[in-house]
mmCIF file of N, CA and C in Angstrom:
data_model
loop_
_atom_site.group_PDB
_atom_site.id
_atom_site.type_symbol
_atom_site.label_atom_id
_atom_site.label_comp_id
_atom_site.label_asym_id
_atom_site.label_seq_id
_atom_site.Cartn_x
_atom_site.Cartn_y
_atom_site.Cartn_z
ATOM 1 N N MET A 1 -65.913 24.353 -36.493
ATOM 2 C CA MET A 1 -64.611 25.194 -36.037
ATOM 3 C C MET A 1 -63.869 24.077 -35.426
ATOM 4 N N THR A 2 -62.676 24.940 -34.648
ATOM 5 C CA THR A 2 -61.607 24.305 -34.535
ATOM 6 C C THR A 2 -62.081 23.982 -32.733
ATOM 7 N N LYS A 3 -61.415 23.204 -32.038
ATOM 8 C CA LYS A 3 -61.941 23.327 -30.435
ATOM 9 C C LYS A 3 -60.346 23.889 -29.808
ATOM 10 N N GLU A 4 -60.284 24.802 -29.707
ATOM 11 C CA GLU A 4 -59.060 25.111 -28.780
ATOM 12 C C GLU A 4 -58.429 24.386 -27.460
ATOM 13 N N ILE A 5 -56.986 24.130 -27.689
ATOM 14 C CA ILE A 5 -56.233 23.478 -27.063
ATOM 15 C C ILE A 5 -55.827 24.702 -25.724
ATOM 16 N N PRO A 6 -55.917 24.195 -24.198
ATOM 17 C CA PRO A 6 -55.254 25.022 -23.423
ATOM 18 C C PRO A 6 -53.713 24.459 -23.134
ATOM 19 N N THR A 7 -53.312 25.257 -22.869
ATOM 20 C CA THR A 7 -52.253 25.798 -22.251
ATOM 21 C C THR A 7 -50.919 26.100 -21.363
ATOM 22 N N GLY A 8 -50.305 25.626 -20.513
ATOM 23 C CA GLY A 8 -49.929 26.021 -19.574
ATOM 24 C C GLY A 8 -51.140 27.104 -18.608
ATOM 25 N N PRO A 9 -50.101 27.038 -17.215
ATOM 26 C CA PRO A 9 -49.701 26.982 -16.441
ATOM 27 C C PRO A 9 -50.193 25.895 -15.877
ATOM 28 N N VAL A 10 -51.532 25.170 -15.984
ATOM 29 C CA VAL A 10 -52.283 24.027 -15.159
ATOM 30 C C VAL A 10 -53.401 23.681 -15.672
ATOM 31 N N ALA A 11 -53.454 21.929 -16.315
ATOM 32 C CA ALA A 11 -54.189 21.474 -16.577
ATOM 33 C C ALA A 11 -55.266 20.766 -15.465
ATOM 34 N N HIS A 12 -56.679 20.246 -16.063
ATOM 35 C CA HIS A 12 -57.040 18.713 -15.736
ATOM 36 C C HIS A 12 -57.304 17.877 -17.058
ATOM 37 N N LEU A 13 -56.363 17.271 -17.214
ATOM 38 C CA LEU A 13 -57.219 15.937 -18.367
ATOM 39 C C LEU A 13 -57.644 14.972 -18.000
ATOM 40 N N ARG A 14 -59.122 14.445 -18.247
ATOM 41 C CA ARG A 14 -59.517 14.031 -17.765
ATOM 42 C C ARG A 14 -60.266 12.514 -19.506
ATOM 43 N N PRO A 15 -59.367 11.641 -19.088
ATOM 44 C CA PRO A 15 -59.524 10.120 -20.153
ATOM 45 C C PRO A 15 -61.418 10.956 -20.943
ATOM 46 N N ALA A 16 -62.056 10.930 -20.269
ATOM 47 C CA ALA A 16 -63.764 10.405 -20.542
ATOM 48 C C ALA A 16 -63.964 11.854 -21.039
ATOM 49 N N ASP A 17 -63.924 12.858 -20.837
ATOM 50 C CA ASP A 17 -63.630 14.694 -21.731
ATOM 51 C C ASP A 17 -62.782 13.796 -22.647
ATOM 52 N N ALA A 18 -61.674 13.889 -22.824
ATOM 53 C CA ALA A 18 -61.697 13.293 -24.130
ATOM 54 C C ALA A 18 -62.343 12.578 -25.758
ATOM 55 N N LEU A 19 -62.165 11.746 -24.547
ATOM 56 C CA LEU A 19 -62.949 9.899 -25.257
ATOM 57 C C LEU A 19 -64.414 11.131 -26.181
ATOM 58 N N ARG A 20 -64.843 11.680 -25.449
ATOM 59 C CA ARG A 20 -66.275 12.324 -26.331
ATOM 60 C C ARG A 20 -66.045 12.958 -27.825
ATOM 61 N N HIS A 21 -64.363 13.694 -27.732
ATOM 62 C CA HIS A 21 -64.392 13.541 -29.396
ATOM 63 C C HIS A 21 -63.773 13.235 -30.266
ATOM 64 N N LEU A 22 -63.906 11.929 -29.721
ATOM 65 C CA LEU A 22 -63.400 10.725 -30.464
ATOM 66 C C LEU A 22 -64.342 9.404 -31.107
ATOM 67 N N PRO A 23 -64.776 9.242 -32.194
ATOM 68 C CA PRO A 23 -63.826 9.533 -33.631
ATOM 69 C C PRO A 23 -63.704 10.945 -33.475
ATOM 70 N N GLY A 24 -62.568 11.733 -34.346
ATOM 71 C CA GLY A 24 -62.769 12.834 -35.160
ATOM 72 C C GLY A 24 -63.875 13.301 -36.321
ATOM 73 N N PRO A 25 -64.023 14.619 -36.886
ATOM 74 C CA PRO A 25 -64.808 14.457 -38.019
ATOM 75 C C PRO A 25 -64.507 13.447 -38.899
ATOM 76 N N SER A 26 -62.847 13.487 -39.100
ATOM 77 C CA SER A 26 -62.608 12.595 -40.277
ATOM 78 C C SER A 26 -61.915 11.695 -40.002
ATOM 79 N N GLY A 27 -62.813 10.534 -39.176
ATOM 80 C CA GLY A 27 -62.196 9.061 -38.285
ATOM 81 C C GLY A 27 -60.858 9.560 -37.239
ATOM 82 N N GLU A 28 -60.514 10.141 -36.751
ATOM 83 C CA GLU A 28 -58.989 10.719 -36.259
ATOM 84 C C GLU A 28 -59.387 9.875 -34.407
ATOM 85 N N ARG A 29 -58.032 8.676 -34.395
ATOM 86 C CA ARG A 29 -58.611 8.156 -33.052
ATOM 87 C C ARG A 29 -57.102 8.731 -32.520
ATOM 88 N N PHE A 30 -56.809 10.731 -32.716
ATOM 89 C CA PHE A 30 -56.598 11.016 -31.645
ATOM 90 C C PHE A 30 -57.094 12.412 -30.711
ATOM 91 N N VAL A 31 -57.295 12.833 -30.006
ATOM 92 C CA VAL A 31 -57.395 14.434 -29.849
ATOM 93 C C VAL A 31 -56.565 14.733 -29.459
ATOM 94 N N THR A 32 -55.622 15.972 -29.752
ATOM 95 C CA THR A 32 -55.129 17.017 -28.520
ATOM 96 C C THR A 32 -54.984 17.885 -27.917
ATOM 97 N N LEU A 33 -54.589 17.788 -26.269
ATOM 98 C CA LEU A 33 -55.792 18.160 -25.491
ATOM 99 C C LEU A 33 -54.635 19.775 -24.828
ATOM 100 N N PHE A 34 -53.858 19.390 -24.579
ATOM 101 C CA PHE A 34 -52.997 20.088 -24.061
ATOM 102 C C PHE A 34 -51.760 20.662 -24.244
ATOM 103 N N ARG A 35 -51.255 21.883 -24.811
ATOM 104 C CA ARG A 35 -49.459 22.393 -24.949
ATOM 105 C C ARG A 35 -48.934 23.158 -24.553
ATOM 106 N N HIS A 36 -47.600 22.939 -23.528
ATOM 107 C CA HIS A 36 -47.302 23.876 -23.116
ATOM 108 C C HIS A 36 -45.503 23.527 -23.533
ATOM 109 N N GLY A 37 -45.272 24.504 -24.086
ATOM 110 C CA GLY A 37 -43.159 24.574 -24.750
ATOM 111 C C GLY A 37 -43.610 23.270 -25.423
ATOM 112 N N SER A 38 -42.604 22.513 -25.631
ATOM 113 C CA SER A 38 -42.218 21.484 -26.369
ATOM 114 C C SER A 38 -43.042 20.534 -25.304
ATOM 115 N N LEU A 39 -44.501 19.999 -24.819
ATOM 116 C CA LEU A 39 -45.151 19.374 -23.980
ATOM 117 C C LEU A 39 -46.789 19.773 -24.901
ATOM 118 N N GLU A 40 -47.127 18.337 -25.477
ATOM 119 C CA GLU A 40 -47.616 17.989 -26.469
ATOM 120 C C GLU A 40 -48.304 17.024 -25.477
ATOM 121 N N VAL A 41 -49.483 16.881 -25.127
ATOM 122 C CA VAL A 41 -50.830 15.815 -24.493
ATOM 123 C C VAL A 41 -52.022 15.589 -25.710
ATOM 124 N N GLU A 42 -52.054 14.078 -25.642
ATOM 125 C CA GLU A 42 -52.862 13.709 -26.784
ATOM 126 C C GLU A 42 -53.863 12.603 -25.834
ATOM 127 N N LEU A 43 -54.502 12.234 -26.233
ATOM 128 C CA LEU A 43 -55.187 10.875 -25.317
ATOM 129 C C LEU A 43 -55.757 10.380 -27.506
ATOM 130 N N TYR A 44 -55.560 8.287 -27.162
ATOM 131 C CA TYR A 44 -55.269 8.104 -28.492
ATOM 132 C C TYR A 44 -56.296 7.045 -27.919
ATOM 133 N N ALA A 45 -57.096 6.266 -29.015
ATOM 134 C CA ALA A 45 -57.681 5.488 -28.854
ATOM 135 C C ALA A 45 -57.895 4.612 -30.431
ATOM 136 N N PRO A 46 -57.147 3.776 -30.591
ATOM 137 C CA PRO A 46 -57.281 3.396 -32.332
ATOM 138 C C PRO A 46 -57.918 2.639 -32.040
ATOM 139 N N ARG A 47 -59.149 1.687 -32.826
ATOM 140 C CA ARG A 47 -60.340 0.826 -33.447
ATOM 141 C C ARG A 47 -59.297 0.321 -33.941
ATOM 142 N N GLY A 48 -59.422 -1.015 -33.834
ATOM 143 C CA GLY A 48 -59.033 -1.798 -35.221
ATOM 144 C C GLY A 48 -57.548 -2.977 -35.418
ATOM 145 N N HIS A 49 -57.424 -1.427 -36.142
ATOM 146 C CA HIS A 49 -55.914 -1.441 -36.034
ATOM 147 C C HIS A 49 -55.109 -0.418 -35.643
ATOM 148 N N ASP A 50 -53.850 -0.095 -35.679
ATOM 149 C CA ASP A 50 -53.039 0.816 -35.213
ATOM 150 C C ASP A 50 -52.203 1.319 -36.421
ATOM 151 N N PRO A 51 -52.646 2.350 -37.478
ATOM 152 C CA PRO A 51 -51.531 2.578 -38.212
ATOM 153 C C PRO A 51 -50.532 3.367 -38.733
ATOM 154 N N GLN A 52 -49.761 3.520 -37.271
ATOM 155 C CA GLN A 52 -49.031 4.778 -36.603
ATOM 156 C C GLN A 52 -47.513 4.416 -37.040
ATOM 157 N N THR A 53 -46.823 5.598 -37.480
ATOM 158 C CA THR A 53 -45.665 5.596 -37.852
ATOM 159 C C THR A 53 -44.736 6.286 -37.098
ATOM 160 N N PRO A 54 -43.774 6.218 -37.395
ATOM 161 C CA PRO A 54 -42.399 6.554 -36.632
ATOM 162 C C PRO A 54 -42.438 7.860 -36.177
ATOM 163 N N HIS A 55 -42.900 8.838 -35.073
ATOM 164 C CA HIS A 55 -42.482 10.402 -34.900
ATOM 165 C C HIS A 55 -41.400 10.700 -34.883
ATOM 166 N N THR A 56 -41.547 12.495 -35.451
ATOM 167 C CA THR A 56 -40.173 13.080 -34.583
ATOM 168 C C THR A 56 -39.700 13.473 -33.657
ATOM 169 N N ARG A 57 -41.114 13.216 -32.835
ATOM 170 C CA ARG A 57 -39.854 13.639 -31.392
ATOM 171 C C ARG A 57 -40.383 12.161 -29.878
ATOM 172 N N ASP A 58 -39.435 12.277 -29.009
ATOM 173 C CA ASP A 58 -39.621 11.192 -27.720
ATOM 174 C C ASP A 58 -41.017 11.535 -27.327
ATOM 175 N N GLU A 59 -41.984 10.627 -27.536
ATOM 176 C CA GLU A 59 -43.247 9.800 -26.509
ATOM 177 C C GLU A 59 -42.840 8.695 -26.255
ATOM 178 N N LEU A 60 -43.916 9.176 -24.650
ATOM 179 C CA LEU A 60 -44.669 8.537 -23.555
ATOM 180 C C LEU A 60 -45.899 8.013 -23.505
ATOM 181 N N TYR A 61 -46.565 7.347 -23.450
ATOM 182 C CA TYR A 61 -47.548 6.347 -23.618
ATOM 183 C C TYR A 61 -48.041 5.997 -22.187
ATOM 184 N N VAL A 62 -48.891 6.631 -21.583
ATOM 185 C CA VAL A 62 -49.427 5.987 -20.219
ATOM 186 C C VAL A 62 -51.458 5.156 -20.569
ATOM 187 N N ILE A 63 -51.160 4.052 -20.748
ATOM 188 C CA ILE A 63 -52.160 2.747 -21.456
ATOM 189 C C ILE A 63 -53.203 3.477 -19.775
ATOM 190 N N VAL A 64 -54.688 4.019 -20.020
ATOM 191 C CA VAL A 64 -55.674 3.754 -19.140
ATOM 192 C C VAL A 64 -56.573 2.965 -19.862
ATOM 193 N N THR A 65 -56.538 2.566 -20.277
ATOM 194 C CA THR A 65 -57.688 1.278 -20.679
ATOM 195 C C THR A 65 -57.555 0.648 -21.542
ATOM 196 N N GLY A 66 -57.452 -0.146 -21.324
ATOM 197 C CA GLY A 66 -57.815 -2.012 -22.974
ATOM 198 C C GLY A 66 -55.975 -2.664 -22.209
ATOM 199 N N THR A 67 -55.986 -3.641 -23.004
ATOM 200 C CA THR A 67 -54.845 -4.568 -22.484
ATOM 201 C C THR A 67 -54.439 -5.116 -24.383
ATOM 202 N N GLY A 68 -53.586 -5.519 -24.364
ATOM 203 C CA GLY A 68 -52.532 -6.268 -26.103
ATOM 204 C C GLY A 68 -51.512 -6.755 -26.129
ATOM 205 N N ARG A 69 -51.300 -6.184 -27.386
ATOM 206 C CA ARG A 69 -48.985 -6.382 -27.197
ATOM 207 C C ARG A 69 -49.102 -4.929 -27.898
ATOM 208 N N PHE A 70 -47.935 -4.746 -27.391
ATOM 209 C CA PHE A 70 -47.116 -3.291 -28.136
ATOM 210 C C PHE A 70 -45.999 -2.859 -28.519
ATOM 211 N N PHE A 71 -45.423 -2.802 -30.196
ATOM 212 C CA PHE A 71 -44.264 -3.518 -30.457
ATOM 213 C C PHE A 71 -43.599 -2.156 -30.471
ATOM 214 N N ASN A 72 -42.253 -2.660 -29.842
ATOM 215 C CA ASN A 72 -41.347 -0.937 -29.841
ATOM 216 C C ASN A 72 -40.284 -0.820 -31.016
ATOM 217 N N GLY A 73 -40.041 -1.614 -32.004
ATOM 218 C CA GLY A 73 -39.360 -1.366 -32.578
ATOM 219 C C GLY A 73 -38.128 -2.447 -32.885
ATOM 220 N N THR A 74 -38.189 -3.198 -31.713
ATOM 221 C CA THR A 74 -37.381 -4.759 -31.861
ATOM 222 C C THR A 74 -38.374 -6.195 -31.190
ATOM 223 N N ASP A 75 -39.481 -5.103 -30.318
ATOM 224 C CA ASP A 75 -39.859 -6.777 -29.322
ATOM 225 C C ASP A 75 -41.162 -6.690 -29.488
ATOM 226 N N ARG A 76 -42.006 -7.376 -28.716
ATOM 227 C CA ARG A 76 -43.157 -6.821 -29.038
ATOM 228 C C ARG A 76 -43.724 -7.419 -27.273
ATOM 229 N N ARG A 77 -44.802 -6.610 -26.101
ATOM 230 C CA ARG A 77 -44.538 -7.085 -25.040
ATOM 231 C C ARG A 77 -46.085 -6.424 -24.593
ATOM 232 N N PRO A 78 -46.841 -6.908 -23.936
ATOM 233 C CA PRO A 78 -48.014 -6.829 -23.344
ATOM 234 C C PRO A 78 -48.133 -6.000 -22.977
ATOM 235 N N PHE A 79 -49.561 -5.189 -22.723
ATOM 236 C CA PHE A 79 -49.554 -4.534 -21.745
ATOM 237 C C PHE A 79 -51.605 -3.992 -21.027
ATOM 238 N N ALA A 80 -51.316 -3.178 -20.028
ATOM 239 C CA ALA A 80 -52.909 -2.986 -19.464
ATOM 240 C C ALA A 80 -52.368 -1.776 -18.326
ATOM 241 N N PRO A 81 -53.413 -1.541 -18.344
ATOM 242 C CA PRO A 81 -53.869 -0.039 -17.413
ATOM 243 C C PRO A 81 -52.948 0.400 -16.092
ATOM 244 N N GLY A 82 -52.816 1.301 -16.707
ATOM 245 C CA GLY A 82 -51.274 1.881 -15.663
ATOM 246 C C GLY A 82 -49.569 2.157 -16.120
ATOM 247 N N ASP A 83 -49.631 1.006 -17.029
ATOM 248 C CA ASP A 83 -48.216 0.701 -17.894
ATOM 249 C C ASP A 83 -47.614 2.264 -18.338
ATOM 250 N N CYS A 84 -46.521 2.186 -18.037
ATOM 251 C CA CYS A 84 -45.602 3.508 -19.148
ATOM 252 C C CYS A 84 -44.624 3.494 -20.716
ATOM 253 N N LEU A 85 -45.207 3.693 -21.464
ATOM 254 C CA LEU A 85 -44.220 2.931 -22.741
ATOM 255 C C LEU A 85 -43.024 3.941 -22.923
ATOM 256 N N PHE A 86 -42.292 3.760 -22.854
ATOM 257 C CA PHE A 86 -41.165 5.152 -23.732
ATOM 258 C C PHE A 86 -41.212 4.757 -25.533
ATOM 259 N N VAL A 87 -41.203 5.646 -25.891
ATOM 260 C CA VAL A 87 -40.968 5.215 -27.487
ATOM 261 C C VAL A 87 -39.886 6.661 -27.770
ATOM 262 N N ALA A 88 -38.137 6.104 -28.012
ATOM 263 C CA ALA A 88 -37.527 7.087 -28.481
ATOM 264 C C ALA A 88 -38.727 7.688 -30.543
ATOM 265 N N ALA A 89 -37.569 9.298 -30.566
ATOM 266 C CA ALA A 89 -38.398 9.486 -31.406
ATOM 267 C C ALA A 89 -37.176 8.549 -33.263
ATOM 268 N N GLY A 90 -38.646 8.594 -33.335
ATOM 269 C CA GLY A 90 -37.971 7.656 -35.126
ATOM 270 C C GLY A 90 -38.068 6.200 -34.533
ATOM 271 N N THR A 91 -38.118 5.842 -33.768
ATOM 272 C CA THR A 91 -38.346 4.308 -34.073
ATOM 273 C C THR A 91 -39.685 3.261 -34.764
ATOM 274 N N GLU A 92 -39.764 2.974 -34.906
ATOM 275 C CA GLU A 92 -40.837 2.197 -35.573
ATOM 276 C C GLU A 92 -41.773 1.421 -33.623
ATOM 277 N N HIS A 93 -42.943 1.949 -33.758
ATOM 278 C CA HIS A 93 -44.070 1.748 -33.254
ATOM 279 C C HIS A 93 -45.622 0.769 -33.436
ATOM 280 N N ARG A 94 -45.962 -0.077 -32.551
ATOM 281 C CA ARG A 94 -47.512 0.487 -32.931
ATOM 282 C C ARG A 94 -47.926 -0.532 -31.362
ATOM 283 N N PHE A 95 -49.045 -0.499 -31.534
ATOM 284 C CA PHE A 95 -50.302 -1.143 -30.386
ATOM 285 C C PHE A 95 -50.467 -2.695 -31.672
ATOM 286 N N GLU A 96 -50.649 -3.589 -31.185
ATOM 287 C CA GLU A 96 -51.140 -4.713 -31.810
ATOM 288 C C GLU A 96 -51.761 -5.624 -31.138
ATOM 289 N N GLU A 97 -52.752 -6.652 -31.548
ATOM 290 C CA GLU A 97 -53.869 -7.787 -30.400
ATOM 291 C C GLU A 97 -54.452 -7.401 -29.195
ATOM 292 N N PHE A 98 -54.947 -5.476 -29.952
ATOM 293 C CA PHE A 98 -55.069 -4.663 -28.314
ATOM 294 C C PHE A 98 -56.525 -5.113 -28.690
ATOM 295 N N SER A 99 -57.948 -5.092 -27.110
ATOM 296 C CA SER A 99 -58.677 -5.234 -26.938
ATOM 297 C C SER A 99 -60.073 -3.434 -27.749
ATOM 298 N N ASN A 100 -60.474 -3.714 -27.422
ATOM 299 C CA ASN A 100 -61.854 -2.614 -28.355
ATOM 300 C C ASN A 100 -61.553 -1.332 -27.873
ATOM 301 N N ASP A 101 -61.271 -1.516 -26.244
ATOM 302 C CA ASP A 101 -61.591 -0.341 -25.607
ATOM 303 C C ASP A 101 -60.238 0.371 -25.372
ATOM 304 N N VAL A 102 -59.163 0.125 -26.520
ATOM 305 C CA VAL A 102 -57.897 0.802 -25.462
ATOM 306 C C VAL A 102 -57.572 2.314 -25.808
ATOM 307 N N ALA A 103 -57.545 2.473 -24.848
ATOM 308 C CA ALA A 103 -57.190 3.973 -24.676
ATOM 309 C C ALA A 103 -55.711 4.621 -23.829
ATOM 310 N N VAL A 104 -55.205 5.788 -24.411
ATOM 311 C CA VAL A 104 -53.455 5.731 -24.733
ATOM 312 C C VAL A 104 -53.321 7.313 -24.477
ATOM 313 N N TRP A 105 -52.854 7.332 -22.791
ATOM 314 C CA TRP A 105 -52.444 9.619 -22.915
ATOM 315 C C TRP A 105 -50.854 8.537 -23.953
ATOM 316 N N VAL A 106 -50.725 9.845 -24.399
ATOM 317 C CA VAL A 106 -49.299 10.227 -25.387
ATOM 318 C C VAL A 106 -48.969 11.097 -24.768
ATOM 319 N N VAL A 107 -48.164 11.238 -25.186
ATOM 320 C CA VAL A 107 -46.957 12.661 -24.183
ATOM 321 C C VAL A 107 -46.185 13.420 -25.505
ATOM 322 N N PHE A 108 -45.744 13.728 -26.159
ATOM 323 C CA PHE A 108 -45.061 14.308 -27.709
ATOM 324 C C PHE A 108 -43.763 15.355 -26.247
ATOM 325 N N TYR A 109 -42.336 15.051 -26.861
ATOM 326 C CA TYR A 109 -41.808 16.062 -25.795
ATOM 327 C C TYR A 109 -40.526 16.466 -26.636
ATOM 328 N N GLY A 110 -39.581 17.730 -25.817
ATOM 329 C CA GLY A 110 -38.359 17.263 -26.702
ATOM 330 C C GLY A 110 -38.157 18.258 -27.666
ATOM 331 N N ARG A 111 -37.397 17.978 -28.492
ATOM 332 C CA ARG A 111 -37.290 18.457 -30.082
ATOM 333 C C ARG A 111 -37.616 17.524 -31.200
ATOM 334 N N GLU A 112 -37.571 17.931 -31.488
ATOM 335 C CA GLU A 112 -36.998 17.054 -33.130
ATOM 336 C C GLU A 112 -36.318 16.325 -33.388
ATOM 337 N N GLY A 113 -36.373 15.330 -33.478
ATOM 338 C CA GLY A 113 -35.022 14.472 -33.257
ATOM 339 C C GLY A 113 -34.878 13.727 -32.660
ATOM 340 N N GLY A 114 -35.615 14.555 -30.990
ATOM 341 C CA GLY A 114 -35.850 13.365 -30.479
ATOM 342 C C GLY A 114 -34.171 14.125 -29.422
ATOM 343 N N GLU A 115 -34.689 13.408 -28.338
ATOM 344 C CA GLU A 115 -33.412 13.856 -26.712
ATOM 345 C C GLU A 115 -32.079 13.178 -27.411
ATOM 346 N N ALA A 116 -31.135 13.194 -27.130
ATOM 347 C CA ALA A 116 -29.289 12.394 -26.186
ATOM 348 C C ALA A 116 -29.823 11.155 -25.708
ATOM 349 N N ALA A 117 -29.695 10.175 -26.382
ATOM 350 C CA ALA A 117 -29.421 8.935 -25.324
ATOM 351 C C ALA A 117 -29.034 9.284 -23.996
#
């Protein structure tokens, strides 16, 4: 049975509720929680390593829990709860050297290929 994903106009998303769905049945470390137009909200909780590849849309990460370093295609920066990270479509990126409790809101939006700079 698949989980129904809520759509607009109002949503109240809680990390604790999302984390109950992880890991997914095939070991997934993310769960999609909300969609509205081009907006898609997920919670991502990598464990051990982050196998991400570049995405086709722009995305925003908001750190919920955990610490580590974030590689954004050109450099590495530390991150902590409350930090907000932007990644343009097609940019290589990943979480590195992170604590085992990392949980991150992921917000995808806009058209395929990203929005204009």
